[in-house]
PDB file of C-alpha atoms in Angstrom:
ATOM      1  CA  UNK G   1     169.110   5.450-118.728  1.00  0.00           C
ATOM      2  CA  UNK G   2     170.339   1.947-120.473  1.00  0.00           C
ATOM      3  CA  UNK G   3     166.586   1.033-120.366  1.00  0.00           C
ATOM      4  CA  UNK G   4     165.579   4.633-122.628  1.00  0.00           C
ATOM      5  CA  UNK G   5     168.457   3.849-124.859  1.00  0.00           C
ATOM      6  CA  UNK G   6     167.032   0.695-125.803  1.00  0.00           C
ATOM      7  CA  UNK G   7     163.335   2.082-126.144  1.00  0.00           C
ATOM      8  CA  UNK G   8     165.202   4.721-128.670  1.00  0.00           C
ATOM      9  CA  UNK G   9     166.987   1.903-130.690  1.00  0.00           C
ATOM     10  CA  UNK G  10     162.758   0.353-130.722  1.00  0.00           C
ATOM     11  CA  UNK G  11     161.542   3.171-132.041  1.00  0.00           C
ATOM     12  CA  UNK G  12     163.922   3.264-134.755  1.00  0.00           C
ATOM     13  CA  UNK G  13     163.519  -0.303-135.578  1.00  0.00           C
ATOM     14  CA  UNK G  14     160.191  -1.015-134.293  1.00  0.00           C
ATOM     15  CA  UNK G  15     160.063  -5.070-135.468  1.00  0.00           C
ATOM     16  CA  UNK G  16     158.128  -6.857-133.418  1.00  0.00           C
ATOM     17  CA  UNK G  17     156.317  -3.821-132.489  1.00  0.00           C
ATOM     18  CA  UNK G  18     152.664  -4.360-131.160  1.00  0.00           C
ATOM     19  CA  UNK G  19     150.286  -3.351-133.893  1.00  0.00           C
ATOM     20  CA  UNK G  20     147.147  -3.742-135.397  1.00  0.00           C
ATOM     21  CA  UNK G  21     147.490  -7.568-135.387  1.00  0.00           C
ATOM     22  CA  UNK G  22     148.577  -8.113-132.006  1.00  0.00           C
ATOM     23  CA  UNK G  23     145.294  -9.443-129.378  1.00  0.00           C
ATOM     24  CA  UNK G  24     144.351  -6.303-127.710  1.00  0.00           C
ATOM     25  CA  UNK G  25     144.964  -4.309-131.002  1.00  0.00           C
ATOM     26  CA  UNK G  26     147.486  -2.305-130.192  1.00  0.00           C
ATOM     27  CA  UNK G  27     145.179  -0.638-127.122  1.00  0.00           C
ATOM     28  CA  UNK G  28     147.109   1.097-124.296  1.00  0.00           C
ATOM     29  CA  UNK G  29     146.920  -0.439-120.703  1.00  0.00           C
ATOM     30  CA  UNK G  30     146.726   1.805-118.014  1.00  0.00           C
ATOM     31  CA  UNK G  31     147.351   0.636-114.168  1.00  0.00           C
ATOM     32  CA  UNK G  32     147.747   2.627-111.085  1.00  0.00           C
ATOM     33  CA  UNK G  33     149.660   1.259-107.726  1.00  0.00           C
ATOM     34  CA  UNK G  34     148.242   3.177-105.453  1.00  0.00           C
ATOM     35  CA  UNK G  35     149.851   3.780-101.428  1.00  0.00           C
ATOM     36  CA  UNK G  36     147.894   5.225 -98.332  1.00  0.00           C
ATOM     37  CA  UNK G  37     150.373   4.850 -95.091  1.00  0.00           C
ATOM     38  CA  UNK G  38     151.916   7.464 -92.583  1.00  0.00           C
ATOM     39  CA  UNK G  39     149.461  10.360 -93.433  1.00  0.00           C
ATOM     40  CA  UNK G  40     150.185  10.078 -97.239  1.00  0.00           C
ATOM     41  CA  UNK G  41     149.103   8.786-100.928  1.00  0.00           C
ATOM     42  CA  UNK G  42     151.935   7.843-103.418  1.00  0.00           C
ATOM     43  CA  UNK G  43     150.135   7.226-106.904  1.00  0.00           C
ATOM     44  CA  UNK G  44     152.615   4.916-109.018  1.00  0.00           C
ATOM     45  CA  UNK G  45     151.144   5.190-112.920  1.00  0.00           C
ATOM     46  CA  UNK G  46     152.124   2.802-115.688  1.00  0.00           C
ATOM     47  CA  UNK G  47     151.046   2.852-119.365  1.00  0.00           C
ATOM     48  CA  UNK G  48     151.836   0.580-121.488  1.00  0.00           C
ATOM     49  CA  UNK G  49     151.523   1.582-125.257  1.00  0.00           C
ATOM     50  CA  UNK G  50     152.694  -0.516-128.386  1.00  0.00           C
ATOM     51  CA  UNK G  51     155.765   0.290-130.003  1.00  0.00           C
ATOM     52  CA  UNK G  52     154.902   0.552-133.420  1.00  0.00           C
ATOM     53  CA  UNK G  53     152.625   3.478-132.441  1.00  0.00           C
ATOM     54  CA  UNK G  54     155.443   5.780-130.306  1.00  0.00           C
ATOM     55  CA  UNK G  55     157.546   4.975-133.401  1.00  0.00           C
ATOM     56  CA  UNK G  56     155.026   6.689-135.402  1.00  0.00           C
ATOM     57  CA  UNK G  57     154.324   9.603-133.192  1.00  0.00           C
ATOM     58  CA  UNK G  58     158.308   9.975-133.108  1.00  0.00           C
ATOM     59  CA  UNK G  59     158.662   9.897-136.617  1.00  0.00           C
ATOM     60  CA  UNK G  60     155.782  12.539-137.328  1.00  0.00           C
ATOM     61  CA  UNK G  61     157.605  14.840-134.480  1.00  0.00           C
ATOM     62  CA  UNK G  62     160.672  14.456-136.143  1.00  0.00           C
ATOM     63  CA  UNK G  63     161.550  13.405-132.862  1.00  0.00           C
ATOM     64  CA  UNK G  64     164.948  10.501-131.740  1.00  0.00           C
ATOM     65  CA  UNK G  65     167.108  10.566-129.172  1.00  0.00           C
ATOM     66  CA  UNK G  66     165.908   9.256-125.350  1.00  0.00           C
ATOM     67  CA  UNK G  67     164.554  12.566-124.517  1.00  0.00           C
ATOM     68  CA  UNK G  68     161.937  11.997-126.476  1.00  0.00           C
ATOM     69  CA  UNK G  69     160.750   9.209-124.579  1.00  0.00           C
ATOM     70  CA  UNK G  70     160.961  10.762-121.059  1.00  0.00           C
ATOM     71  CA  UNK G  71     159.130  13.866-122.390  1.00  0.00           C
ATOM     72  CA  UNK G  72     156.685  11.345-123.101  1.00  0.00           C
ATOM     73  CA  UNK G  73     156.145   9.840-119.842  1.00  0.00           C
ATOM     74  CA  UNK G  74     155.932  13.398-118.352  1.00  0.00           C
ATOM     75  CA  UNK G  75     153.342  14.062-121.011  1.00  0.00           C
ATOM     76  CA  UNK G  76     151.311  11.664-119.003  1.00  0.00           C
ATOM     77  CA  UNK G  77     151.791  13.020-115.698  1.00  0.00           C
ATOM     78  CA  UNK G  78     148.194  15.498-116.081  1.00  0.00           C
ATOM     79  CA  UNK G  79     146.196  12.640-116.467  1.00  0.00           C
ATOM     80  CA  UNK G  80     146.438  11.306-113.188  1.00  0.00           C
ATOM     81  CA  UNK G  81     144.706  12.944-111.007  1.00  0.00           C
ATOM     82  CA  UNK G  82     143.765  12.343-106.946  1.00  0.00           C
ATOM     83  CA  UNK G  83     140.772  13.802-104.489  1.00  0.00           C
ATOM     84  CA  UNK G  84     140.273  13.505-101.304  1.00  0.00           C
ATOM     85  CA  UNK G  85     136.793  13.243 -99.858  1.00  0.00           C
ATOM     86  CA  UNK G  86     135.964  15.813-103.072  1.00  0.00           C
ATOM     87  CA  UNK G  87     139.104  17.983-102.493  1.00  0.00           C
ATOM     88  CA  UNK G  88     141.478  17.806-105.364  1.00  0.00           C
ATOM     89  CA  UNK G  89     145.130  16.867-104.052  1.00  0.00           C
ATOM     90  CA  UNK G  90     147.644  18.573-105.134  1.00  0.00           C
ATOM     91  CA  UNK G  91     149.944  15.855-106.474  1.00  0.00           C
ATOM     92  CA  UNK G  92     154.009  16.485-106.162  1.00  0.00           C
ATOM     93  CA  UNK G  93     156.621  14.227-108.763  1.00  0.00           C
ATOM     94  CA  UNK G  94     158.279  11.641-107.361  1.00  0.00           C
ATOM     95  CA  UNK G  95     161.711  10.264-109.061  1.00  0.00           C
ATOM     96  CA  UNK G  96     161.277   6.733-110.460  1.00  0.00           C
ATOM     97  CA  UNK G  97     163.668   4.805-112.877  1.00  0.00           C
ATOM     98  CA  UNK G  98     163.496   3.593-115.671  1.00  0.00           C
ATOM     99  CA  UNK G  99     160.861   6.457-116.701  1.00  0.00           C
ATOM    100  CA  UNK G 100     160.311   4.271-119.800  1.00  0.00           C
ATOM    101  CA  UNK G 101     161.114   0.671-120.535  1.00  0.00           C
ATOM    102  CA  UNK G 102     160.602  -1.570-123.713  1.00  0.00           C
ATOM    103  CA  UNK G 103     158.859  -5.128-123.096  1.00  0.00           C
ATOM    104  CA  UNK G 104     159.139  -8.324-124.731  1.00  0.00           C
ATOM    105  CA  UNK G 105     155.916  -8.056-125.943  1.00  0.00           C
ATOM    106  CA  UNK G 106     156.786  -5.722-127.706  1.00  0.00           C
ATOM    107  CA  UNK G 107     154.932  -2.202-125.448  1.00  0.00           C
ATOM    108  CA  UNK G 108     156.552   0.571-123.756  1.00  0.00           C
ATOM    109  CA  UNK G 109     155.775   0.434-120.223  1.00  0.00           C
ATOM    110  CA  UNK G 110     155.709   4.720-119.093  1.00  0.00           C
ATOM    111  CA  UNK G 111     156.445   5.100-115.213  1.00  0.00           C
ATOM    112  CA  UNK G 112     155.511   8.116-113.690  1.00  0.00           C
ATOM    113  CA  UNK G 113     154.952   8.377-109.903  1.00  0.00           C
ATOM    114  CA  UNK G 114     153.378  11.619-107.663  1.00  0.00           C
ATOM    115  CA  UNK G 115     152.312  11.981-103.799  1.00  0.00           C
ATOM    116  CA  UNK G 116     150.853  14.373-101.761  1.00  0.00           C
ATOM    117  CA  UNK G 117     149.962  14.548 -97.855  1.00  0.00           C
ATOM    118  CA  UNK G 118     146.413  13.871 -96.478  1.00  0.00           C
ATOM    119  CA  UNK G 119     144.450  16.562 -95.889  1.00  0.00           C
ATOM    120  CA  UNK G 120     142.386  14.419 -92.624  1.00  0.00           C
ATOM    121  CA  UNK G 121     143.029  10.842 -91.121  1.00  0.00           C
ATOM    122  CA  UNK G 122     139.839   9.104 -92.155  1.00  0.00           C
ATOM    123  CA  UNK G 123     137.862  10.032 -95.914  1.00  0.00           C
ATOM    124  CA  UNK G 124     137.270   9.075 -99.289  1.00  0.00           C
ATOM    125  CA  UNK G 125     140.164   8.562-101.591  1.00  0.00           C
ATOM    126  CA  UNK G 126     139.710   8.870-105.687  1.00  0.00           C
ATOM    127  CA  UNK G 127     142.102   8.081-108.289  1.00  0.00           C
ATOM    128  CA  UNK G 128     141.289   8.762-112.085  1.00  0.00           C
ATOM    129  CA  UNK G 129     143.516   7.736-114.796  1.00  0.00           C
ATOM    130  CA  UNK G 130     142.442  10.232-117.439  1.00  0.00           C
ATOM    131  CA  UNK G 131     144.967   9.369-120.389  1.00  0.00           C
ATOM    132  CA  UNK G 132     144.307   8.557-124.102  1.00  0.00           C
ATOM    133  CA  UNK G 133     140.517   9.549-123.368  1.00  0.00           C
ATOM    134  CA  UNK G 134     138.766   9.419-126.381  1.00  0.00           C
ATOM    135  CA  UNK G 135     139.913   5.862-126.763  1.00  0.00           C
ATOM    136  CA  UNK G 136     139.816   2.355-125.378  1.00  0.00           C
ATOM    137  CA  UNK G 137     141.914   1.055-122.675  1.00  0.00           C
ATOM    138  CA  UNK G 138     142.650  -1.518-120.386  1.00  0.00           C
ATOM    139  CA  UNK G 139     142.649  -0.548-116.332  1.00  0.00           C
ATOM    140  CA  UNK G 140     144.146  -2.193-113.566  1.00  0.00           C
ATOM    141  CA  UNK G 141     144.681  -0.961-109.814  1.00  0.00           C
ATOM    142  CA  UNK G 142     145.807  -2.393-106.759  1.00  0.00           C
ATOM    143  CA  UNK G 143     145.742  -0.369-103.010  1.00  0.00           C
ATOM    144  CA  UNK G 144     148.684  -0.458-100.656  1.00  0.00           C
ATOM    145  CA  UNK G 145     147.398   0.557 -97.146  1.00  0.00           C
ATOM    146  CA  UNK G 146     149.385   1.596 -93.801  1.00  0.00           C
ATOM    147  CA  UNK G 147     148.647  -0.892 -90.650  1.00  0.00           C
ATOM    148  CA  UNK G 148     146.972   2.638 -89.432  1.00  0.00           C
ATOM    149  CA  UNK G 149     144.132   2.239 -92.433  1.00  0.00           C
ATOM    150  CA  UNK G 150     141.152   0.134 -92.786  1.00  0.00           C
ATOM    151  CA  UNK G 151     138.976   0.567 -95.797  1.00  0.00           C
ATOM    152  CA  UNK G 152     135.488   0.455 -95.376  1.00  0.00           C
ATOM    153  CA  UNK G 153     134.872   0.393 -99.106  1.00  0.00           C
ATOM    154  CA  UNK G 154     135.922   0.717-102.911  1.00  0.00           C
ATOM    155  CA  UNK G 155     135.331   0.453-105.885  1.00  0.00           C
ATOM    156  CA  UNK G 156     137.713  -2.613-106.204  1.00  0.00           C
ATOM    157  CA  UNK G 157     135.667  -5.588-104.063  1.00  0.00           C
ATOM    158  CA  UNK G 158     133.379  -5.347-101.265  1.00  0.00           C
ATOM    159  CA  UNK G 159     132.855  -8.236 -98.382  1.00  0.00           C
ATOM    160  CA  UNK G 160     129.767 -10.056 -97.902  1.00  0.00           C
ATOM    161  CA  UNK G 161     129.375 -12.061 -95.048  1.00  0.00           C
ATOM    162  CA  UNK G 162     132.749 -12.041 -94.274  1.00  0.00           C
ATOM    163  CA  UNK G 163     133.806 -12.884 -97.881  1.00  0.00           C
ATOM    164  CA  UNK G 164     135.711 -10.737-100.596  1.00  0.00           C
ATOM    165  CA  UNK G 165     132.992 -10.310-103.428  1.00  0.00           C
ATOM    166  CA  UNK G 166     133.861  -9.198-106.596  1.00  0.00           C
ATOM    167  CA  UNK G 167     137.085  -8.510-106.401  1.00  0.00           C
ATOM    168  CA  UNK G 168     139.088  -6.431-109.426  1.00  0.00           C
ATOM    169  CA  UNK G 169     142.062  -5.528-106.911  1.00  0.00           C
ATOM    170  CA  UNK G 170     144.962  -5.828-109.648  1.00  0.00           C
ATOM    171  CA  UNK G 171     142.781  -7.402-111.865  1.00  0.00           C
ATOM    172  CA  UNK G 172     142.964  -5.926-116.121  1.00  0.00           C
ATOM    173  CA  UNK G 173     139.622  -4.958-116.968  1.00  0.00           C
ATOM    174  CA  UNK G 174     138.235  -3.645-120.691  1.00  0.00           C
ATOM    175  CA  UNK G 175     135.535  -1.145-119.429  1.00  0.00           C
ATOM    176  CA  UNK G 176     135.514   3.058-118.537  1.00  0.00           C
ATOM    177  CA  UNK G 177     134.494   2.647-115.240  1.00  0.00           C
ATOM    178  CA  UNK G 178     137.961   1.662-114.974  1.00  0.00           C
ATOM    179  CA  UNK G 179     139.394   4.890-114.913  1.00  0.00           C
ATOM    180  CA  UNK G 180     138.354   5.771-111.577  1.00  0.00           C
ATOM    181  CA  UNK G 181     139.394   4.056-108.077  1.00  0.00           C
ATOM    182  CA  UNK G 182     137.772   4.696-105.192  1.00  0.00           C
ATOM    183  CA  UNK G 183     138.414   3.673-101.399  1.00  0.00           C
ATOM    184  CA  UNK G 184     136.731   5.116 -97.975  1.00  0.00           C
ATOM    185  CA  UNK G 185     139.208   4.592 -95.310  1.00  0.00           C
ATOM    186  CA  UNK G 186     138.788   5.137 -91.771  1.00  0.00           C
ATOM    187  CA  UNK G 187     141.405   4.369 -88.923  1.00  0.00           C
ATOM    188  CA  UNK G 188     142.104   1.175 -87.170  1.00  0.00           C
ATOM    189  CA  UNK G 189     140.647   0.472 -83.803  1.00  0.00           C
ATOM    190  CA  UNK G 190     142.578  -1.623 -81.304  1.00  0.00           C
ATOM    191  CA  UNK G 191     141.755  -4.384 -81.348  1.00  0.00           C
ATOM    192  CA  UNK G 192     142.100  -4.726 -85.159  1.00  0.00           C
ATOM    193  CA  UNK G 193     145.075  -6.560 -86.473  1.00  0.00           C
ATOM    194  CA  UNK G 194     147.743  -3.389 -87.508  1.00  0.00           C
ATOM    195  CA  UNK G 195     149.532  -5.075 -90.576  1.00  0.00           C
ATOM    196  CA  UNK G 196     150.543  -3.093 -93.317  1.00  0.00           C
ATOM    197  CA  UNK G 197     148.837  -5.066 -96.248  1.00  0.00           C
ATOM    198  CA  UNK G 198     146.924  -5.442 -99.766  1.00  0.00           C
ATOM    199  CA  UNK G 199     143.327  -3.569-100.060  1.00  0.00           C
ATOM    200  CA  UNK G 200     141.788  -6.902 -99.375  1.00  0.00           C
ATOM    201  CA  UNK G 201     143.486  -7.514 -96.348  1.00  0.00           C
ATOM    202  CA  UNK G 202     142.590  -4.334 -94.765  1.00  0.00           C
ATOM    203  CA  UNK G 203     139.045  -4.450 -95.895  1.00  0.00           C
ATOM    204  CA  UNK G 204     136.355  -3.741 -93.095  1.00  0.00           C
ATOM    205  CA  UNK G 205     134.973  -7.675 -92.256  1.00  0.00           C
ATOM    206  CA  UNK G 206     138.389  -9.085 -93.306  1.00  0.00           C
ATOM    207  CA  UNK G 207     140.287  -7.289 -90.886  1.00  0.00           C
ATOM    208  CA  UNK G 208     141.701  -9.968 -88.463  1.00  0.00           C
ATOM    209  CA  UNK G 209     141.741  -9.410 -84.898  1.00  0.00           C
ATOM    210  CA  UNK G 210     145.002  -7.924 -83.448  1.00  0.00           C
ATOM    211  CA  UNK G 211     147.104 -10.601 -81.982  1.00  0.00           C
ATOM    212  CA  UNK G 212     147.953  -7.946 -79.174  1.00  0.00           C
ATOM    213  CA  UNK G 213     144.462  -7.461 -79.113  1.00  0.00           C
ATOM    214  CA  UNK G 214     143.178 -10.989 -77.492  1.00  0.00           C
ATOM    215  CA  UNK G 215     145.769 -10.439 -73.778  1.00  0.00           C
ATOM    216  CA  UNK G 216     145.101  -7.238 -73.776  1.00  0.00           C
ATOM    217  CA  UNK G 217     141.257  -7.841 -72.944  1.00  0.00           C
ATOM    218  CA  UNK G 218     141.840 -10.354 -71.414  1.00  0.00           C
ATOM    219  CA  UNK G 219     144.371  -8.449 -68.602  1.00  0.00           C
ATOM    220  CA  UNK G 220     141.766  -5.730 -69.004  1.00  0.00           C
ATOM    221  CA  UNK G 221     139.388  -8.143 -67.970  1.00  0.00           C
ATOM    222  CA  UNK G 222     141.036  -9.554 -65.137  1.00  0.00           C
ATOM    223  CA  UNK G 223     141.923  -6.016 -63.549  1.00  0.00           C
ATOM    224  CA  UNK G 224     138.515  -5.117 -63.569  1.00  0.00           C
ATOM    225  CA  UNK G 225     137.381  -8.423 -61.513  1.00  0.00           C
ATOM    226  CA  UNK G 226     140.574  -7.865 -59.177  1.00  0.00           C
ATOM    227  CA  UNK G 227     139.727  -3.894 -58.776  1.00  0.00           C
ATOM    228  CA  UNK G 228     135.685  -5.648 -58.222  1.00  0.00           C
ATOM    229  CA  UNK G 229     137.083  -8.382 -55.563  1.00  0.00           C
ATOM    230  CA  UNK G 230     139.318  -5.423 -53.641  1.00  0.00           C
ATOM    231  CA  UNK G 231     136.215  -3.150 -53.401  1.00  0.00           C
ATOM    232  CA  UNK G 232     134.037  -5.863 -52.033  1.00  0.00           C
ATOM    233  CA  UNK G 233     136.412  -6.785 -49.942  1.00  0.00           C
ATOM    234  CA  UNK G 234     136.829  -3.352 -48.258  1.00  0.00           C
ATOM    235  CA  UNK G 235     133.388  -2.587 -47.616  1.00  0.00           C
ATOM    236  CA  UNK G 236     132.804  -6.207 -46.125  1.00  0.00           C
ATOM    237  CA  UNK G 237     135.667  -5.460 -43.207  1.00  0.00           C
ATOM    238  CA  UNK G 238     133.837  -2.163 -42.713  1.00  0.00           C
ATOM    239  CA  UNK G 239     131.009  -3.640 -42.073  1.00  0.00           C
TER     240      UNK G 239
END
């Protein structure tokens, strides 16, 4: 709550504010942290939009007082939306604090956060960030995955001989295609290494092999050669 107080007091006295001279003139930034572990998603959305132009918006509302800015965070909440393998998902809020939070450069970070269960273990997750649409933005997203989860490809990177090419995982990038993050996932196999990790971690061809994995072939191994020796043996005393 100390953290909306202080946005209020900004939009009051919005010096400093980001604005028309500031680098990225004034454009929002919009970033999703996205989670995929025990059977659900957990979509964590951030915008970050320039003081000077919530103080505005405020203003023409006749708007002040901190509820102002956490009915502006929840204004956001529509615009991020999730499907699964084509089915929409029907996204439940999730608490987070501070809903809203002034930076030192002089933006309003908005924090809004939603899950919702898997419909399947294995398919195609999307995530669109659909806010301010008719305007530029900057995007960023980064992928969370349970140990259960390997992805066999997104929109975010892909592997080419077992290196990461092209990698945008958390990376800010100035272009529409932006608004949409996409990741297949399918489930671990056993031998695979079972780490919760980072989308590039638990992309397919930079999964490591489980550590577990390595004596448990080789015991495998060595109880089919005993189970070999013991049948041999058998039908050699027969004989």
């Amino acid at each position: 709550m100390t953290a909306v107080l202080l946005l209020s007091a900004a939009l009051a006295h919005p010096l400093g504010a980001a604005g028309a001279s500031d680098p990225n003139g004034g454009m929002p930034g919009q970033r999703i942290e996205v989670t995929v572990a025990d059977a659900e998603v957990r979509v964590d959305y951030y915008a970050e939009v320039a003081a000077l132009r919530l103080y505005k918006e405020a203003r023409e509302e006749g708007a002040s007082g901190p509820s102002w800015a956490l009915g502006r965070a929840e204004s956001l909440r529509g615009g991020v939306k999730a499907r699964w393998s084509g089915e929409t998902l029907a996204l439940s809020a999730v608490k987070v604090e501070p809903a809203a939070e002034l930076k030192p450069t002089g933006y309003v970070e908005f924090h809004i956060a939603s899950g919702a269960p898997l419909p399947s273990i294995a398919g195609t997750l999307e995530v669109r960030m659909d806010n301010f649409p008719d305007e530029p933005c900057y995007y960023a997203a980064s992928v969370r995955l349970g140990g259960e989860f390997v992805a066999t490809s997104t929109s975010l990177g892909r592997v080419l001989k077992g290196r990461l090419r092209d990698n945008l995982h958390g990376a800010w990038r100035r272009n529409e295609a932006g608004r949409v993050t996409t990741v297949a996932l399918r489930t671990v196999r056993p031998w695979e290494d079972q780490t919760p990790g980072p989308l590039p971690e638990r992309l397919e061809g930079l999964v490591d092999r489980s550590s577990e994995a390595v004596p448990a072939a080789i015991g495998t191994g060595f109880l089919v050669l005993l189970v070999a020796w013991v049948v041999r043996w058998r039908r050699r005393r027969r004989r």
